[in-house]
Coordinates of N, CA and C in Angstrom, one line a residue:
M1 N 20.2 0.6 2.5 CA 19.5 1.8 2.5 C 20.1 2.7 3.6
S2 N 20.1 4.1 3.1 CA 20.5 5.3 3.8 C 19.2 5.7 4.8
D3 N 19.8 6.7 5.4 CA 18.6 7.4 6.5 C 17.7 8.2 5.9
I4 N 17.4 8.2 4.4 CA 16.3 8.9 3.8 C 15.0 7.9 3.9
V5 N 15.5 6.5 4.1 CA 14.1 5.4 4.0 C 14.7 4.9 5.1
T6 N 13.5 4.6 6.0 CA 13.7 3.5 7.6 C 13.0 2.4 7.0
L7 N 13.3 1.4 7.6 CA 12.7 0.2 7.7 C 12.5 -0.5 8.9
D8 N 11.5 -0.8 9.7 CA 11.5 -1.2 11.0 C 10.4 -2.1 11.0
V9 N 10.7 -3.4 11.8 CA 10.0 -4.7 11.7 C 9.6 -5.0 13.1
N10 N 8.3 -5.2 13.5 CA 7.9 -5.4 14.9 C 6.6 -6.3 14.9
D11 N 6.5 -7.5 15.5 CA 5.4 -8.5 15.7 C 4.8 -8.5 14.5
G12 N 5.6 -8.9 13.2 CA 5.0 -9.1 12.1 C 4.6 -7.7 11.2
V13 N 4.8 -6.6 11.4 CA 4.4 -5.4 10.8 C 5.7 -4.7 10.4
A14 N 5.9 -4.6 9.3 CA 7.1 -3.7 8.6 C 6.5 -2.2 8.7
V15 N 7.3 -1.2 9.0 CA 7.1 0.1 8.5 C 8.3 0.7 7.7
I16 N 7.9 1.0 6.6 CA 8.6 1.8 5.6 C 8.3 3.6 5.9
T17 N 9.4 4.1 5.9 CA 9.2 5.5 6.6 C 9.9 6.3 5.2
L18 N 9.2 7.3 4.5 CA 10.1 8.2 3.9 C 10.6 9.2 4.7
N19 N 11.6 9.4 4.6 CA 12.5 10.4 5.6 C 13.3 11.6 4.9
R20 N 12.7 12.2 4.2 CA 13.3 13.6 3.5 C 12.3 14.8 4.1
P21 N 12.2 15.2 5.1 CA 11.2 16.0 5.6 C 11.2 17.4 5.2
E22 N 12.7 17.8 4.9 CA 13.0 18.9 4.4 C 12.5 19.2 3.0
V23 N 12.1 18.4 2.0 CA 11.6 18.5 0.9 C 10.0 17.7 1.0
R24 N 9.5 17.8 2.0 CA 8.1 16.9 2.3 C 8.3 15.6 1.6
N25 N 9.3 15.0 1.8 CA 9.2 13.6 1.3 C 9.5 13.4 0.0
A26 N 9.7 14.4 -0.9 CA 9.6 14.3 -2.3 C 10.5 13.1 -2.7
A27 N 10.3 12.3 -3.6 CA 11.2 11.1 -4.2 C 12.2 11.7 -5.3
N28 N 13.6 11.2 -4.8 CA 14.6 11.4 -5.9 C 15.1 10.0 -6.3
A29 N 16.1 9.9 -7.0 CA 16.6 8.6 -7.4 C 16.9 7.8 -6.1
A30 N 17.7 8.3 -5.1 CA 18.2 7.5 -3.8 C 17.0 7.0 -2.9
L31 N 16.2 8.0 -2.9 CA 14.8 7.3 -2.2 C 14.4 6.3 -3.0
A32 N 14.1 6.3 -4.1 CA 13.4 5.3 -4.9 C 14.5 3.8 -4.8
A33 N 15.6 4.0 -5.0 CA 16.5 2.8 -4.7 C 16.4 2.4 -3.2
D34 N 16.0 3.1 -2.1 CA 16.1 2.5 -0.9 C 14.7 1.9 -0.5
V35 N 13.8 2.7 -1.3 CA 12.4 2.1 -1.1 C 12.1 0.6 -1.5
A36 N 12.8 0.7 -2.9 CA 13.0 -0.6 -3.6 C 13.5 -1.8 -2.9
A37 N 14.7 -1.5 -2.2 CA 15.7 -2.2 -1.2 C 14.6 -2.9 0.0
A38 N 14.0 -1.8 0.5 CA 13.0 -2.1 1.7 C 12.0 -3.1 1.0
V39 N 11.3 -2.9 0.0 CA 10.5 -3.9 -0.5 C 10.9 -5.4 -0.6
D40 N 12.1 -5.2 -1.3 CA 12.5 -6.8 -1.4 C 12.9 -7.2 -0.2
E41 N 13.4 -6.5 0.9 CA 13.8 -7.3 2.2 C 12.3 -7.8 2.8
I42 N 11.2 -7.0 2.6 CA 10.0 -7.5 3.3 C 9.7 -8.8 2.3
D43 N 9.5 -8.6 1.1 CA 9.3 -10.0 0.6 C 10.0 -11.1 0.8
A44 N 11.2 -10.8 1.3 CA 12.1 -12.0 1.6 C 11.9 -12.4 2.9
R45 N 11.4 -11.8 3.9 CA 11.6 -12.1 5.3 C 10.0 -12.9 5.5
A46 N 10.1 -14.0 6.2 CA 9.0 -14.9 6.6 C 8.1 -14.5 7.6
D47 N 9.0 -13.4 8.5 CA 8.2 -12.8 9.7 C 7.4 -11.5 9.4
V48 N 7.2 -10.9 8.2 CA 6.4 -9.9 7.9 C 5.2 -10.2 7.2
R49 N 4.1 -10.0 7.8 CA 2.6 -10.2 7.5 C 2.1 -9.0 6.9
V50 N 2.3 -7.8 7.3 CA 1.8 -6.9 6.9 C 2.7 -5.6 6.8
T51 N 2.7 -4.5 5.7 CA 3.4 -3.6 5.7 C 2.7 -2.2 5.9
V52 N 3.2 -1.3 6.4 CA 2.9 -0.1 6.5 C 3.8 1.0 6.0
L53 N 3.4 2.1 4.9 CA 4.1 3.1 4.2 C 3.8 4.3 4.7
T54 N 4.6 5.2 5.2 CA 4.3 6.5 5.7 C 5.5 7.2 5.7
G55 N 5.2 8.7 6.1 CA 6.2 9.7 5.7 C 6.6 10.2 7.2
S56 N 7.9 10.9 7.2 CA 8.3 11.7 8.5 C 7.8 13.2 8.3
G57 N 8.0 14.0 9.5 CA 7.7 15.3 9.6 C 6.4 15.9 9.2
G58 N 5.2 15.1 9.3 CA 4.0 15.5 9.2 C 3.4 15.4 7.7
T59 N 4.2 15.0 6.8 CA 3.8 14.9 5.3 C 4.0 13.5 5.0
F60 N 3.1 13.1 4.0 CA 3.4 11.6 3.3 C 4.3 11.9 2.4
C61 N 3.9 12.4 1.3 CA 5.0 12.3 0.3 C 4.3 13.4 -1.0
S62 N 5.3 14.6 -1.3 CA 4.9 15.4 -2.2 C 5.2 15.3 -3.4
G63 N 5.4 14.1 -3.9 CA 5.7 13.4 -5.3 C 7.1 13.6 -5.8
M64 N 7.2 14.0 -6.9 CA 8.7 13.9 -7.2 C 9.4 15.0 -7.1
D65 N 10.7 14.8 -6.6 CA 11.6 16.3 -6.5 C 11.9 16.8 -7.7
L66 N 11.4 17.9 -8.0 CA 11.3 18.7 -8.9 C 12.9 19.1 -9.5
K67 N 13.6 19.6 -8.3 CA 14.7 19.8 -8.8 C 15.8 19.1 -9.2
A68 N 15.6 17.5 -8.4 CA 16.5 16.5 -8.8 C 15.9 16.3 -10.4
F69 N 14.7 16.3 -10.7 CA 14.3 16.1 -11.9 C 15.0 16.9 -13.1
L70 N 15.2 18.0 -12.8 CA 15.7 19.3 -13.4 C 17.3 19.0 -13.8
D71 N 17.9 18.2 -12.8 CA 19.1 18.0 -12.7 C 19.5 16.6 -13.5
G72 N 18.3 16.1 -13.8 CA 18.6 14.7 -14.8 C 18.1 13.6 -14.0
E73 N 17.8 13.5 -12.7 CA 17.4 12.5 -11.9 C 16.0 12.1 -12.3
R74 N 15.6 10.5 -12.0 CA 14.5 10.3 -12.3 C 14.0 9.4 -10.8
A75 N 12.8 9.5 -10.5 CA 12.2 9.2 -9.2 C 11.8 7.8 -9.3
S76 N 11.7 7.1 -10.6 CA 11.1 5.9 -11.0 C 11.9 4.8 -11.3
L77 N 11.9 3.6 -11.2 CA 12.9 2.7 -11.3 C 12.2 1.7 -12.3
P78 N 12.9 1.2 -13.2 CA 12.2 0.0 -14.3 C 11.7 -1.0 -13.6
G79 N 10.5 -1.5 -14.0 CA 9.8 -2.3 -13.3 C 9.4 -2.3 -11.9
R80 N 9.7 -1.5 -11.2 CA 9.3 -0.9 -9.9 C 8.3 0.4 -9.8
G81 N 8.4 1.2 -10.9 CA 7.6 2.6 -10.8 C 8.0 3.5 -10.0
F82 N 7.2 4.8 -9.5 CA 7.6 5.8 -9.0 C 8.1 5.1 -7.6
A83 N 9.1 5.9 -6.9 CA 9.7 5.9 -6.0 C 9.9 4.4 -5.5
G84 N 10.5 3.6 -6.5 CA 10.5 2.2 -6.6 C 9.3 1.4 -5.6
F85 N 8.2 1.6 -5.9 CA 7.0 1.2 -5.1 C 5.8 0.9 -5.9
T86 N 5.3 1.8 -6.8 CA 4.1 1.8 -7.3 C 3.7 0.8 -8.3
D87 N 4.8 0.1 -9.1 CA 4.7 -1.0 -10.2 C 4.6 -2.4 -9.2
Q88 N 5.4 -2.2 -7.9 CA 5.9 -3.4 -7.3 C 6.0 -3.3 -5.9
P89 N 4.5 -2.9 -5.3 CA 4.6 -2.8 -4.0 C 4.8 -4.2 -3.1
P90 N 5.0 -4.3 -2.0 CA 5.2 -5.7 -1.2 C 3.7 -6.7 -1.6
K91 N 4.1 -7.9 -1.6 CA 3.4 -8.9 -1.6 C 2.3 -9.0 -0.3
T92 N 3.0 -8.2 0.6 CA 2.0 -8.5 1.9 C 0.7 -7.6 1.7
P93 N -0.3 -7.7 2.4 CA -1.3 -6.6 2.7 C -0.4 -5.3 2.9
T94 N -0.9 -4.1 2.3 CA 0.0 -2.7 2.5 C -0.9 -1.7 3.1
I95 N -0.6 -0.8 4.1 CA -1.5 0.2 4.5 C -0.6 1.6 4.4
A96 N -1.3 2.3 3.8 CA -0.8 3.9 3.6 C -1.1 4.5 4.8
A97 N -0.6 5.3 5.6 CA -0.5 5.9 6.8 C -0.3 7.5 6.4
V98 N -1.3 8.4 6.2 CA -1.3 9.6 5.6 C -1.2 10.5 6.8
E99 N -0.3 11.6 6.7 CA -0.2 12.8 7.4 C 0.0 13.8 6.3
G100 N -0.8 15.1 6.3 CA -0.6 16.1 5.5 C -0.8 15.6 3.8
A101 N 0.3 16.1 3.1 CA -0.1 15.9 1.6 C 0.4 14.6 1.2
A102 N -0.2 14.0 0.4 CA -0.5 12.9 -0.4 C -0.6 13.2 -1.8
V103 N 0.3 14.1 -2.7 CA 0.0 14.7 -3.8 C 1.2 14.0 -4.9
A104 N 0.6 14.2 -6.4 CA 1.3 13.8 -7.4 C 1.7 12.2 -7.0
G105 N 3.1 12.0 -7.3 CA 3.5 10.7 -6.9 C 3.1 10.2 -5.8
G106 N 3.2 11.1 -4.7 CA 2.9 10.6 -3.4 C 1.0 10.1 -3.4
C107 N 0.1 10.6 -4.1 CA -1.1 10.1 -4.1 C -1.2 8.6 -4.9
E108 N 0.0 8.3 -5.8 CA 0.1 7.3 -6.5 C 0.8 6.2 -5.7
L109 N 1.4 6.6 -4.7 CA 2.0 5.6 -3.6 C 0.8 5.2 -2.6
V110 N 0.1 6.0 -2.5 CA -1.4 5.5 -1.5 C -2.4 4.5 -2.3
L111 N -2.4 5.1 -3.6 CA -3.0 4.0 -4.4 C -2.6 2.9 -4.6
A112 N -1.2 2.3 -4.6 CA -0.6 1.3 -4.6 C -0.5 0.8 -3.4
C113 N -1.0 1.0 -2.5 CA -1.3 0.5 -1.2 C -3.0 -0.2 -1.1
D114 N -3.1 -1.3 -0.3 CA -4.3 -1.9 -0.2 C -5.4 -1.2 0.6
M115 N -4.9 -0.5 1.6 CA -5.7 0.1 2.7 C -5.2 1.7 2.9
V116 N -6.1 2.4 3.4 CA -5.4 3.9 3.8 C -5.9 4.7 5.0
V117 N -5.3 4.8 5.8 CA -5.6 5.4 7.2 C -5.0 7.0 7.1
A118 N -5.8 7.8 7.2 CA -5.6 9.2 7.0 C -6.1 10.1 8.3
A119 N -4.9 10.9 8.5 CA -5.4 12.2 9.4 C -6.7 13.1 8.7
E120 N -7.2 13.7 9.4 CA -8.6 14.3 8.9 C -7.9 15.6 8.2
N121 N -6.7 16.0 8.4 CA -6.2 17.3 7.9 C -5.4 17.0 6.5
A122 N -5.5 15.6 6.1 CA -4.7 15.3 4.9 C -5.4 15.6 3.6
K123 N -4.4 15.5 2.8 CA -4.9 16.0 1.2 C -4.2 15.1 0.3
F124 N -5.0 14.7 -0.7 CA -4.6 13.7 -2.0 C -5.1 14.5 -3.3
G125 N -4.1 14.1 -4.3 CA -4.7 14.7 -5.4 C -3.4 14.3 -6.3
V126 N -3.6 14.7 -7.8 CA -2.9 14.4 -8.7 C -2.6 15.7 -9.6
P127 N -1.8 16.7 -9.5 CA -1.9 17.9 -10.1 C -0.8 18.0 -11.3
E128 N -0.3 17.0 -12.0 CA 0.6 16.8 -12.7 C -0.1 17.4 -14.1
V129 N -1.4 17.4 -14.4 CA -1.8 18.3 -15.6 C -1.4 19.9 -15.4
K130 N -1.3 20.4 -14.3 CA -1.0 21.8 -14.0 C 0.4 22.2 -14.3
R131 N 1.2 21.2 -14.6 CA 2.6 21.1 -14.9 C 2.8 20.8 -16.3
G132 N 1.9 20.5 -17.0 CA 2.0 19.8 -18.1 C 2.6 18.6 -18.4
L133 N 2.2 17.6 -17.2 CA 2.9 16.6 -17.0 C 1.2 15.2 -17.0
V134 N 2.0 14.2 -17.1 CA 0.9 12.9 -16.8 C 1.2 12.2 -16.0
A135 N 0.1 11.7 -14.9 CA 0.3 10.8 -13.6 C 0.6 9.4 -14.1
V136 N 1.6 9.1 -14.4 CA 1.9 7.7 -15.3 C 2.3 6.6 -14.2
G137 N 2.1 7.0 -12.6 CA 2.7 6.5 -11.9 C 1.7 5.4 -10.9
G138 N 0.2 5.4 -11.8 CA -0.6 4.6 -11.5 C -2.1 5.2 -11.1
A139 N -2.0 6.4 -10.9 CA -3.4 7.1 -10.8 C -4.3 6.9 -11.8
L140 N -3.8 7.1 -13.3 CA -5.0 7.1 -14.2 C -5.6 5.5 -14.2
L141 N -4.7 4.7 -13.9 CA -5.1 3.4 -13.9 C -6.0 2.7 -12.4
R142 N -5.4 3.3 -11.4 CA -6.0 2.9 -10.1 C -7.2 4.0 -9.3
L143 N -7.0 5.4 -9.8 CA -7.9 6.0 -9.1 C -9.4 5.9 -9.5
P144 N -9.7 5.3 -10.9 CA -11.0 5.0 -11.4 C -11.5 3.7 -10.8
Q145 N -10.7 2.9 -10.2 CA -11.0 1.7 -9.5 C -11.4 1.9 -8.0
R146 N -11.1 2.8 -7.4 CA -11.3 3.2 -6.1 C -12.3 4.2 -5.7
I147 N -12.4 5.1 -6.6 CA -13.6 6.1 -6.3 C -14.4 6.2 -7.6
P148 N -15.6 6.9 -7.4 CA -16.5 7.0 -8.8 C -15.8 7.4 -10.2
Y149 N -15.9 6.8 -11.3 CA -15.4 7.2 -12.3 C -15.4 8.9 -12.9
Q150 N -16.6 9.4 -12.6 CA -16.7 10.9 -12.8 C -16.0 11.6 -11.7
L151 N -15.9 11.4 -10.8 CA -15.0 12.1 -9.4 C -13.9 12.1 -10.0
A152 N -13.2 10.6 -10.3 CA -11.8 10.5 -10.6 C -11.4 11.4 -11.7
M153 N -12.2 11.3 -12.8 CA -11.7 12.2 -14.0 C -11.6 13.4 -13.6
E154 N -12.6 14.4 -13.0 CA -12.5 15.5 -12.4 C -11.2 15.9 -11.7
L155 N -10.7 14.9 -10.9 CA -9.4 15.4 -10.1 C -8.4 15.4 -11.0
I156 N -8.2 14.5 -11.7 CA -7.3 14.2 -12.7 C -7.3 15.3 -13.7
L157 N -8.2 15.7 -14.4 CA -8.2 16.6 -15.4 C -8.2 18.1 -15.0
T158 N -8.6 18.3 -13.4 CA -8.3 19.5 -13.0 C -7.2 19.9 -12.1
G159 N -6.7 18.9 -11.6 CA -5.4 18.6 -10.9 C -5.6 19.3 -9.3
D160 N -7.3 19.2 -9.0 CA -7.3 19.9 -7.7 C -7.0 18.8 -6.8
L161 N -7.1 19.4 -5.5 CA -6.7 18.5 -4.2 C -8.2 17.8 -3.6
M162 N -8.2 16.9 -3.0 CA -9.3 16.4 -2.1 C -8.9 16.2 -0.8
D163 N -9.8 16.6 0.0 CA -9.3 16.6 1.5 C -9.8 15.2 2.0
A164 N -9.2 14.8 3.0 CA -9.4 13.2 3.6 C -10.9 13.1 3.8
P165 N -11.6 14.0 4.7 CA -13.2 13.6 4.9 C -13.6 13.3 3.5
T166 N -13.5 14.0 2.5 CA -14.2 13.9 1.2 C -13.6 12.3 0.7
A167 N -12.4 12.2 0.5 CA -11.6 10.9 0.2 C -12.3 9.8 1.0
H168 N -12.4 10.0 2.2 CA -13.2 8.8 3.1 C -14.7 8.4 2.7
T169 N -15.3 9.7 2.6 CA -16.6 9.6 1.9 C -16.8 8.7 0.5
A170 N -15.9 9.1 -0.2 CA -15.7 8.5 -1.6 C -15.2 7.0 -1.7
G171 N -14.6 6.6 -0.7 CA -14.1 5.2 -0.5 C -12.7 5.1 -0.7
L172 N -11.9 6.2 -0.9 CA -10.4 6.1 -0.7 C -9.8 5.8 0.2
V173 N -10.2 6.3 1.5 CA -9.9 6.0 2.8 C -10.6 5.4 3.6
N174 N -10.0 4.7 4.2 CA -10.5 3.3 5.3 C -10.9 3.9 6.7
H175 N -10.0 4.6 7.4 CA -10.1 5.2 8.5 C -9.4 6.6 8.7
L176 N -10.4 7.5 9.2 CA -10.0 8.9 9.4 C -9.4 9.0 11.1
T177 N -8.5 9.9 11.3 CA -8.1 9.9 12.4 C -7.5 11.4 12.7
A178 N -7.2 11.7 14.0 CA -7.0 13.1 14.4 C -5.8 13.3 13.6
P179 N -5.2 14.5 13.4 CA -4.2 14.9 13.0 C -2.8 14.5 13.9
G180 N -1.9 13.8 13.3 CA -0.6 13.2 14.2 C -0.8 11.8 14.5
T181 N -1.9 11.0 14.4 CA -2.0 9.7 14.9 C -2.6 8.9 13.7
A182 N -2.2 9.2 12.5 CA -2.4 8.2 11.4 C -1.6 6.9 11.4
L183 N -0.4 7.4 12.0 CA 0.6 5.6 12.0 C 0.2 5.1 13.2
D184 N 0.0 5.8 14.2 CA -0.6 4.7 15.3 C -2.0 3.9 14.8
A185 N -2.8 4.6 14.2 CA -3.9 4.1 13.5 C -3.9 2.9 12.9
A186 N -3.0 2.9 11.6 CA -2.5 2.2 11.0 C -2.0 1.0 11.5
L187 N -1.1 1.3 12.3 CA -0.4 0.0 13.1 C -1.5 -0.8 13.9
R188 N -2.7 0.0 14.6 CA -3.7 -1.1 15.0 C -4.2 -1.8 14.1
L189 N -4.5 -1.2 12.8 CA -5.3 -2.2 11.9 C -4.2 -3.1 11.3
A190 N -3.0 -2.8 11.1 CA -1.8 -3.7 10.9 C -1.6 -4.9 11.7
H191 N -1.9 -4.7 13.1 CA -1.6 -5.9 13.8 C -2.8 -6.6 14.0
K192 N -3.9 -6.0 13.8 CA -5.2 -6.7 13.8 C -5.2 -7.7 12.2
I193 N -4.6 -7.2 11.6 CA -4.6 -8.2 10.3 C -3.4 -9.1 10.5
A194 N -2.3 -8.9 10.6 CA -1.1 -9.6 11.3 C -1.5 -10.9 11.7
A195 N -2.4 -10.7 12.8 CA -2.9 -11.7 13.9 C -3.5 -13.1 13.2
N196 N -3.6 -13.0 11.8 CA -4.4 -13.8 11.1 C -3.2 -14.8 10.1
G197 N -4.0 -15.6 9.6 CA -2.7 -16.7 8.9 C -2.2 -16.2 7.7
P198 N -0.7 -16.2 7.8 CA 0.4 -15.5 6.9 C -0.2 -15.8 5.5
L199 N -0.3 -17.2 5.1 CA -0.6 -17.8 3.9 C -2.0 -17.2 3.6
A200 N -3.2 -17.5 4.3 CA -4.2 -17.0 4.0 C -4.3 -15.5 3.6
L201 N -3.6 -14.7 4.2 CA -3.3 -13.2 4.1 C -3.1 -13.1 2.5
K202 N -1.7 -13.8 2.3 CA -1.4 -13.8 1.1 C -2.1 -14.0 -0.3
A203 N -2.7 -15.1 -0.2 CA -3.4 -15.7 -1.5 C -4.9 -14.7 -1.3
S204 N -5.2 -14.3 -0.1 CA -6.6 -13.5 -0.1 C -6.3 -12.1 -0.9
K205 N -4.8 -11.6 -0.8 CA -4.8 -10.3 -1.4 C -4.3 -10.6 -3.1
E206 N -3.7 -11.7 -3.3 CA -3.4 -12.3 -4.7 C -4.8 -12.3 -5.4
I207 N -5.7 -13.0 -4.9 CA -7.0 -13.3 -5.8 C -7.7 -12.1 -5.8
M208 N -7.7 -11.0 -4.9 CA -8.5 -9.9 -5.1 C -7.8 -8.9 -6.0
Q209 N -6.5 -9.2 -6.4 CA -5.9 -8.1 -7.3 C -5.8 -8.9 -8.7
R210 N -6.1 -10.2 -8.6 CA -5.9 -10.8 -10.0 C -7.4 -11.0 -10.6
A211 N -8.3 -11.0 -9.7 CA -9.7 -11.2 -10.3 C -10.5 -10.6 -11.2
P212 N -10.1 -9.1 -11.2 CA -10.7 -8.5 -12.4 C -9.9 -8.7 -13.7
R213 N -9.1 -9.5 -13.9 CA -8.5 -9.9 -15.0 C -9.1 -11.1 -15.7
W214 N -9.9 -11.8 -14.6 CA -10.5 -13.2 -15.2 C -11.7 -13.1 -15.4
S215 N -12.2 -14.2 -16.3 CA -13.5 -13.9 -16.8 C -14.3 -14.9 -15.9
P216 N -15.7 -15.0 -15.9 CA -16.5 -15.5 -15.2 C -16.6 -16.8 -15.3
D217 N -16.1 -17.3 -16.5 CA -16.1 -18.6 -16.5 C -14.8 -19.4 -15.8
E218 N -13.6 -18.5 -15.6 CA -12.5 -19.1 -14.9 C -12.1 -18.6 -13.7
A219 N -12.9 -17.6 -13.1 CA -12.8 -17.1 -11.9 C -12.5 -18.3 -10.7
Y220 N -13.4 -19.1 -10.5 CA -13.5 -19.6 -9.3 C -12.2 -21.0 -9.4
D221 N -12.1 -21.4 -10.6 CA -11.1 -22.2 -11.0 C -9.9 -21.5 -10.4
Q222 N -9.4 -20.4 -10.9 CA -8.1 -19.3 -10.9 C -8.2 -19.2 -9.3
Q223 N -9.1 -18.9 -8.4 CA -9.0 -18.7 -7.1 C -8.7 -20.0 -6.3
R224 N -9.2 -21.1 -6.7 CA -9.1 -22.1 -6.0 C -7.5 -22.5 -6.1
A225 N -7.2 -22.2 -7.4 CA -5.6 -22.6 -7.5 C -4.7 -21.9 -6.4
I226 N -4.8 -20.8 -6.4 CA -4.2 -19.8 -5.5 C -4.3 -20.2 -4.1
A227 N -5.6 -20.4 -3.7 CA -6.0 -20.7 -2.3 C -5.7 -22.1 -1.8
Q228 N -5.3 -23.1 -2.7 CA -4.8 -24.4 -2.7 C -3.7 -24.3 -1.6
T229 N -2.7 -23.7 -1.7 CA -1.8 -23.7 -1.0 C -2.1 -23.4 0.8
A230 N -3.1 -22.4 0.8 CA -3.4 -22.2 2.5 C -4.2 -23.3 2.7
F231 N -5.1 -23.7 2.1 CA -5.9 -24.9 2.4 C -5.3 -26.2 3.0
E232 N -4.0 -26.5 2.2 CA -3.5 -27.6 2.5 C -2.2 -27.6 3.5
S233 N -1.9 -26.1 3.9 CA -0.9 -26.0 4.9 C -1.3 -26.5 6.6
Q234 N 0.0 -26.5 7.0 CA -0.3 -26.8 8.5 C -1.0 -25.6 9.0
D235 N -0.9 -24.4 8.8 CA -1.3 -23.4 9.4 C -3.1 -23.7 9.4
A236 N -3.5 -24.0 8.2 CA -5.0 -24.3 8.2 C -5.4 -25.2 9.4
K237 N -4.8 -26.3 9.4 CA -4.8 -27.1 10.6 C -4.7 -26.6 12.0
E238 N -3.7 -25.9 12.2 CA -3.7 -25.2 13.4 C -4.7 -24.0 13.6
G239 N -5.4 -23.6 12.7 CA -6.4 -22.6 12.8 C -7.5 -23.4 13.6
A240 N -7.9 -24.6 12.7 CA -8.9 -25.3 13.3 C -8.9 -25.9 14.5
R241 N -7.6 -25.9 14.9 CA -7.3 -26.8 16.2 C -7.5 -25.8 17.2
A242 N -6.9 -24.5 17.2 CA -7.2 -23.6 18.2 C -8.3 -23.3 18.3
F243 N -9.4 -23.1 17.1 CA -10.6 -22.7 17.1 C -11.4 -23.8 18.1
A244 N -11.1 -25.0 18.0 CA -11.7 -26.3 18.8 C -11.1 -26.2 20.0
E245 N -9.9 -25.7 20.5 CA -9.4 -25.5 21.9 C -9.5 -24.2 22.4
K246 N -10.4 -23.3 21.9 CA -10.6 -21.9 22.4 C -9.1 -21.2 22.8
R247 N -8.3 -21.0 21.9 CA -7.0 -20.5 21.9 C -6.7 -19.7 20.9
Q248 N -5.7 -18.6 21.0 CA -5.1 -18.1 19.9 C -4.3 -18.9 19.1
P249 N -4.4 -19.2 17.6 CA -3.6 -19.9 16.9 C -2.0 -19.4 16.9
V250 N -1.1 -20.2 16.6 CA 0.5 -20.1 16.6 C 0.9 -20.3 15.0
W251 N 0.9 -19.2 14.3 CA 1.2 -19.7 12.8 C 2.6 -19.9 12.4
Q252 N 2.7 -20.9 11.7 CA 4.1 -21.2 11.3 C 4.2 -20.6 9.8
G253 N 3.4 -20.1 9.0 CA 3.7 -19.8 7.7 C 3.9 -21.1 6.9
V254 N 3.6 -22.3 7.0 CA 3.7 -23.4 6.3 C 2.3 -24.4 6.3

């Protein structure tokens, strides 16, 4: 990775930072490749339990770098999606920490995350139609699952922006923070999650993501199959033992 994307890991939490503040963290081919490399590293590391995605310089991400696009660059990778992230985010629970604009592909990065912490002055939107483009980085698929269908349709077809308080009321944002503190709040949430059993976290996320594709007749069998590894793990025994002994569990991830 170059310095346009940074990856920091501390106490089970990985932070991916988009670092092109001079273009409001717009994504070009190099940024997409670096983000994909960061995701691969996270997925390969046993010590990462939660991932936070954020941007530097007071902006989350302004979407695709249009100048790079006109020069023939593409900000998407085959199988990985926009910015090397939207089609294949980390397997860990993932939190978007949003300051400033999260628009176009930047909004789609937010939608690829499992939770959202946003500054009160943050803005979200998919204005692709204003430029004759289509939001194929996940907004058309995910936004109607996160907020009411009619509201999602209006945002997509008008290209208008939604402020963070409205996004919070609509259910897109988990927590609102004062400007400049979104990352700190996201890290507090991330460490709270990371204190739990890593196998249970991954299984719970996988079940919740796959459940919409299961029929009612198969849902319980499917979730049991995924959860079985966690139930049979040493961590499950450690969790019960720690509860009985009135102490914090020491997870091994096995």
